[in-house]
Coordinates of C-alpha atoms and ligand atoms in Angstrom, one line a residue:
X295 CA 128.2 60.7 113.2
X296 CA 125.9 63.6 113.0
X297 CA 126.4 66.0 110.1
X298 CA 128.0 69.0 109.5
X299 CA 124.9 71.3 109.6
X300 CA 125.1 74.0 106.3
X301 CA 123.7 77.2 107.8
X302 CA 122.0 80.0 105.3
X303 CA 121.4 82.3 107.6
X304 CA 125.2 82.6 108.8
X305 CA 126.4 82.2 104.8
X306 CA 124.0 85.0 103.8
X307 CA 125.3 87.4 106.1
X308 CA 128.4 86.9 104.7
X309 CA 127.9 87.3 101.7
X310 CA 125.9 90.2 102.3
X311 CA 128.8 91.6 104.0
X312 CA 130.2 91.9 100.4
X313 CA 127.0 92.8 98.4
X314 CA 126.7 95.9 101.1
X315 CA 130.1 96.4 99.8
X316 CA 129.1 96.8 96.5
X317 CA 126.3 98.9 97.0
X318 CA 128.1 101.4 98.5
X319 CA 130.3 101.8 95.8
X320 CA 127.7 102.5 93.7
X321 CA 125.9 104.8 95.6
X322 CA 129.0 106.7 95.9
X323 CA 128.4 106.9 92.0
X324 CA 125.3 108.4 92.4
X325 CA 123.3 105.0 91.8
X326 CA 121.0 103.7 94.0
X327 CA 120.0 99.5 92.5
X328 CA 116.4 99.3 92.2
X329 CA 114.2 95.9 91.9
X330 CA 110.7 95.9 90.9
X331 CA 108.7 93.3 92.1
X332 CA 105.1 92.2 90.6
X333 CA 103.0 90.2 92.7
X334 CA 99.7 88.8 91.0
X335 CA 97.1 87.0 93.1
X336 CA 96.7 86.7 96.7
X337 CA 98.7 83.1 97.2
X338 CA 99.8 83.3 101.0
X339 CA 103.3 81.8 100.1
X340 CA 104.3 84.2 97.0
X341 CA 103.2 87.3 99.3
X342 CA 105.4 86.3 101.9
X343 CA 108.3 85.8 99.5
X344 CA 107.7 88.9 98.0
X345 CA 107.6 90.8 101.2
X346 CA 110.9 89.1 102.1
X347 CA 112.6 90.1 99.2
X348 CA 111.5 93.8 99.4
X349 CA 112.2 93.6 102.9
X350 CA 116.2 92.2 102.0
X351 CA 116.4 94.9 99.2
X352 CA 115.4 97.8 102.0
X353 CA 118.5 96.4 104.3
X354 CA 120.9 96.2 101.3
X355 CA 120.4 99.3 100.1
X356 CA 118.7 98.6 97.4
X357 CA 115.2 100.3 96.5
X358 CA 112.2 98.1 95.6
X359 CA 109.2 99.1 94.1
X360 CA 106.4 96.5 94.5
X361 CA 103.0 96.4 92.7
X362 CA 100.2 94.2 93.6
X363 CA 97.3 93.0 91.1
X364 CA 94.3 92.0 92.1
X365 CA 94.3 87.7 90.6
X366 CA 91.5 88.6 88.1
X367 CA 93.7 91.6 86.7
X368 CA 93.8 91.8 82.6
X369 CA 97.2 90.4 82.0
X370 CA 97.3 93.9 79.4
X371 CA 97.9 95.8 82.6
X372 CA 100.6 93.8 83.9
X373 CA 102.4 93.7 80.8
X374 CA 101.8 97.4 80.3
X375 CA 103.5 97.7 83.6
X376 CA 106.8 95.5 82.5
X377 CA 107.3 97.8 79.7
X378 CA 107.3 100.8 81.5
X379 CA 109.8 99.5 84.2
X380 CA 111.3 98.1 81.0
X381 CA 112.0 101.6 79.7
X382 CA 112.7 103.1 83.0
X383 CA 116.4 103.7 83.6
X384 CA 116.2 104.0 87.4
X385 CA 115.0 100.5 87.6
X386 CA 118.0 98.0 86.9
X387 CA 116.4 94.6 87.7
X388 CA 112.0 92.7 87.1
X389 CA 111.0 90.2 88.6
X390 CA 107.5 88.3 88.5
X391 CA 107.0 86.3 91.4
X392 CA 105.5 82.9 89.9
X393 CA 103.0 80.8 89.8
X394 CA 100.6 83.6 88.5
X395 CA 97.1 82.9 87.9
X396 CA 95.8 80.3 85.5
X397 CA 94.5 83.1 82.8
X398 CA 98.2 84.5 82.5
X399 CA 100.4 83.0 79.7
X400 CA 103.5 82.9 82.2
X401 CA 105.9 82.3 79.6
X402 CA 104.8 85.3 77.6
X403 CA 104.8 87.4 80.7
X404 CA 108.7 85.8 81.8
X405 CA 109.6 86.9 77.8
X406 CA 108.2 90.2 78.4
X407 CA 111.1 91.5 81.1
X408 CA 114.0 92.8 79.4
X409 CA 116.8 90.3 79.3
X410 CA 119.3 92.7 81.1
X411 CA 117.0 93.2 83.8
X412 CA 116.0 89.7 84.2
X413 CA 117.3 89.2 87.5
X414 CA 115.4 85.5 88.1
X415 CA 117.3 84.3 84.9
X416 CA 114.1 83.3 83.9
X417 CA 114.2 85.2 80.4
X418 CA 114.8 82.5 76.9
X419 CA 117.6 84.6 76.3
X420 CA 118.9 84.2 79.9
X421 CA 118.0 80.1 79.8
X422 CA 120.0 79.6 76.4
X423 CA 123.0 81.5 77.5
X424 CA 123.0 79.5 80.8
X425 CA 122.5 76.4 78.5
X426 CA 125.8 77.3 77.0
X427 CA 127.7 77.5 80.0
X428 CA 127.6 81.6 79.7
X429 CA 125.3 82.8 82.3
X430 CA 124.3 86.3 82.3
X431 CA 122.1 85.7 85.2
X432 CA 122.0 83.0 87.0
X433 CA 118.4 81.9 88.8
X434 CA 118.7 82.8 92.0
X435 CA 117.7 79.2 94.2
X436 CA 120.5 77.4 92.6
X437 CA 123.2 80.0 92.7
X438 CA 122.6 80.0 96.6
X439 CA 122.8 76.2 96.4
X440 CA 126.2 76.5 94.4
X441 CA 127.6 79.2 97.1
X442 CA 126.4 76.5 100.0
X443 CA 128.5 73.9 98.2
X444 CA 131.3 76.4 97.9
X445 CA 130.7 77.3 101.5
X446 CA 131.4 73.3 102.6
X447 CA 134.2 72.7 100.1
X448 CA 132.0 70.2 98.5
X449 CA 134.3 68.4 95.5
X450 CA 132.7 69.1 92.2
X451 CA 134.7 67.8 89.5
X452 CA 133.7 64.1 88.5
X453 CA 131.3 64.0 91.4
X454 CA 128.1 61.9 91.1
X455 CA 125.2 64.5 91.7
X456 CA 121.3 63.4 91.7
X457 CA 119.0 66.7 91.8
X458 CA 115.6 65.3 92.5
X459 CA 113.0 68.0 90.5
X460 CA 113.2 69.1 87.1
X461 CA 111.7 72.8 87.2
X462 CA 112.8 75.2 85.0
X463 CA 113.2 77.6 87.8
X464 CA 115.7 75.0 90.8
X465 CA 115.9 71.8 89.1
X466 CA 117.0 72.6 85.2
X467 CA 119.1 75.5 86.3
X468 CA 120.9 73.6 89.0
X469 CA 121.7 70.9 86.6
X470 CA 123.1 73.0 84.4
X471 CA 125.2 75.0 87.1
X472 CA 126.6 71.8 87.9
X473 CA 127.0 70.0 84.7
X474 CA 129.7 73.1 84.3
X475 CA 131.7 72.2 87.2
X476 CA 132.4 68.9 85.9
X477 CA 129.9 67.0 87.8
X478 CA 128.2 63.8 86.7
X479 CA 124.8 64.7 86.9
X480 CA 121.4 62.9 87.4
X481 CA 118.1 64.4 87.6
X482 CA 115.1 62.5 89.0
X483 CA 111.3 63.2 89.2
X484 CA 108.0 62.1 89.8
X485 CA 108.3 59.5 86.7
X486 CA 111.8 58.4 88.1
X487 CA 111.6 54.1 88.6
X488 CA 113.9 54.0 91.7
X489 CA 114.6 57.2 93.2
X490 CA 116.6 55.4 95.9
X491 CA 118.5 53.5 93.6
X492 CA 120.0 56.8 92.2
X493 CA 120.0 58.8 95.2
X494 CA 122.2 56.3 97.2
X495 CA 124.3 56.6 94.9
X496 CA 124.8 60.6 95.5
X497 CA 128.1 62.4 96.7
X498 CA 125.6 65.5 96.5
X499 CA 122.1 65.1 96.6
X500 CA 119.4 68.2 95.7
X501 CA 116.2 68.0 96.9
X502 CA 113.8 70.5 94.8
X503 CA 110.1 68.5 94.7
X504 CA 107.8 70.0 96.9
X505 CA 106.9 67.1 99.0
X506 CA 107.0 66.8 102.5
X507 CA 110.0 64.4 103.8
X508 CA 110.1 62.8 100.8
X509 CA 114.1 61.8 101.1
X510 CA 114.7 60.3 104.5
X511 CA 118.4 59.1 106.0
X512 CA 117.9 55.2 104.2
X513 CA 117.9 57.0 100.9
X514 CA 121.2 58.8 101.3
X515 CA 124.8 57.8 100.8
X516 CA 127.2 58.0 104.3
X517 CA 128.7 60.8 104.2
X518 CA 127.3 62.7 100.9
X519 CA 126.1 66.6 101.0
X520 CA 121.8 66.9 101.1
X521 CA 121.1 70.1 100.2
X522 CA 117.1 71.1 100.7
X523 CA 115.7 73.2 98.6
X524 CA 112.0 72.1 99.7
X525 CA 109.8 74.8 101.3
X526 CA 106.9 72.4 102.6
X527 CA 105.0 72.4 105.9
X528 CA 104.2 69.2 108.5
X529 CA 100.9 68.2 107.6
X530 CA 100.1 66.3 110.6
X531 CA 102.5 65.8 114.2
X532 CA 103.4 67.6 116.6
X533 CA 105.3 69.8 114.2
X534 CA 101.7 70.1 112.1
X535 CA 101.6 73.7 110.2
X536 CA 105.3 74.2 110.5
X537 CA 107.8 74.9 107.7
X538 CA 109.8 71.6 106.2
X539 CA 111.8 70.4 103.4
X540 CA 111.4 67.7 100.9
X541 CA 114.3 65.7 103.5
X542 CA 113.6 64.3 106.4
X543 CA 115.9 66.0 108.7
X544 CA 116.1 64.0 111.3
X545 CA 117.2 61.0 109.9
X546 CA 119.3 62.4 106.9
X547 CA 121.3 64.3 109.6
X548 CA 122.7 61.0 111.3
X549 CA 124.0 60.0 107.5
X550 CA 124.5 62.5 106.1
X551 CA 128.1 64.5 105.6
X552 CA 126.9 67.7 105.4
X553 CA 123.4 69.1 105.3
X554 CA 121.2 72.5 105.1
X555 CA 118.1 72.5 107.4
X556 CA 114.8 74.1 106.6
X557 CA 114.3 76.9 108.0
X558 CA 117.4 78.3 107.2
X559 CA 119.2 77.1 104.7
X560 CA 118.3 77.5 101.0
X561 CA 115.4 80.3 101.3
X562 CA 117.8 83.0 102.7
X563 CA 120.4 81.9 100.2
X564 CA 117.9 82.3 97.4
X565 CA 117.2 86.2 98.4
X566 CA 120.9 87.1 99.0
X567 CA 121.7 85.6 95.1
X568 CA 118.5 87.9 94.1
X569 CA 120.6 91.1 95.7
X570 CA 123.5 89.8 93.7
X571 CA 121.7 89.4 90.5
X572 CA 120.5 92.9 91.6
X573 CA 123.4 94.8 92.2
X574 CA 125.1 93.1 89.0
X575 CA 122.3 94.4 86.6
X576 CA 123.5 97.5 88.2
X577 CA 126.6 97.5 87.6
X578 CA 126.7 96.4 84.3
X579 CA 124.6 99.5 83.6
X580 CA 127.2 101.6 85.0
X581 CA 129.6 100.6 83.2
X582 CA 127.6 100.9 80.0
X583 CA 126.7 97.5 79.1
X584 CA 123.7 97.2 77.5
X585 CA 123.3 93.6 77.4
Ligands
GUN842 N1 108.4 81.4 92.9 C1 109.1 80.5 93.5 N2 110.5 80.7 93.4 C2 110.6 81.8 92.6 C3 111.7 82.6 92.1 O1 112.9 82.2 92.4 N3 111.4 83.6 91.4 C4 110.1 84.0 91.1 N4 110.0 85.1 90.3 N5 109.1 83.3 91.5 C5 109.3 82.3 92.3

């Protein structure tokens, strides 16, 4: 049997079908959402995410700013920068595309953003209250993942879940997000004994570790949901150069119950929940919330 194939692209129109929704009510208010986006560095993958992202924003309604930094930029500027956008009513959600260079302290700069504008959920403040099963924003990568498990009716409560990756910004998050729904949840990483031993063993397997076809179809339980969050690409084949996940597609598909490909499954998820988080800082600053 060949899986049921989870498509971002079609779930992210939907849904921003609704966020459009949203955005014209508060333009009708006189507010127009606005996301600031820092880039730092000239990594080829971060500037195409950020041009994605200010690209989404520009079809959602929403206005972006966007500043570049040179990689060798004094950190003092950049954080001079936050706390103007910090101060600056008009803007309603920061965000920092990571990794930044080496001679940033990222945490510092991620502590820097004003909580209420944190849109990544990246913020201590934003971690702890996820922590404590009360998100105020939740990071972007796993809420898509959560709406794609929504999206295939994928039973929550009491199900085993392994997430394989342990970042703080897919990996931690997505665990938590889940533990909250009940789930039984397992995370795995690069210390991990036998990572098919606990991923067989998966109703709803995450893949979030950066590694090329790492998960293939032996390594999955008939019939579970594989969700990919990898963004890798073929290092050698006929494929060589193109984008691919951390599962091998191919294989996982003929075992798999449900699964999302790469290209187009998590990454346009990921920038739909970043309009969210957008439009919701918005909105909460409408209707006067401060926090
Ligand atoms: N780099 C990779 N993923 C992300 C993300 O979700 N947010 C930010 N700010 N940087 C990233």
């Amino acid at each position: 049997m060949t899986a049921r194939i989870i498509d971002g692209n079609a779930l992210s129109a939907q849904v921003r079908g609704q966020l459009a929704e949203r955005a014209a009510a508060l333009s009708s208010r006189g507010i127009t959402p606005c996301l600031a986006v820092l880039l730092v560095g000239e990594d080829p993958a971060s500037a195409v995410y950020v041009r994605n992202k200010v690209a989404a924003c520009e079809k959602a309604g929403v206005r972006s700013l966007k500043d570049v930094y040179p990689p060798d930029v004094d950190p003092a500027v950049v954080f001079a920068r936050i706390a103007e956008l910090n101060a600056d009513p008009a803007v309603h959600g920061i965000l920092v595309q990571l990794p930044l260079p080496k001679h940033f302290d990222a945490e510092a700069v991620l502590e820097a953003i004003a909580p209420e504008k944190d849109v990544d959920g990246f913020h201590a403040e934003n971690v702890g209250a996820l922590m404590q099963g009360n998100p105020r924003f939740i990071p972007c990568t796993p809420y898509g993942v959560m709406k794609m498990l929504e999206s295939v009716a994928a039973p929550l409560k009491g199900a085993e879940v392994v997430v394989v990756g342990r970042s703080n910004i897919v990996g931690k998050p997505m665990a938590m997000l889940l533990l909250a729904q009940s789930c039984t949840v397992t995370i795995c990483h690069s210390q991990t004994r036998d990572l098919a031993f606990h991923t067989r063993r998966a109703d709803i397997l995450i893949a979030a570790v950066g590694r090329e076809r790492m998960i293939t179809g032996d390594m999955i339980k008939p019939g579970a949901t594989v969700i990919d969050v990898g963004m890798n690409r073929f290092s050698s084949g006929p494929n060589a150069g193109k984008l691919c996940g951390d599962v091998d597609f191919d294989s996982a598909k003929e075992v798999a119950g449900a699964i999302s490909p790469v290209p187009g499954g998590v990454g346009p998820m990921t920038i739909t929940m970043l309009l969210a988080n957008t439009l919701e800082a918005a909105e909460r600053k409408a209707s006067g919330e401060t926090k």
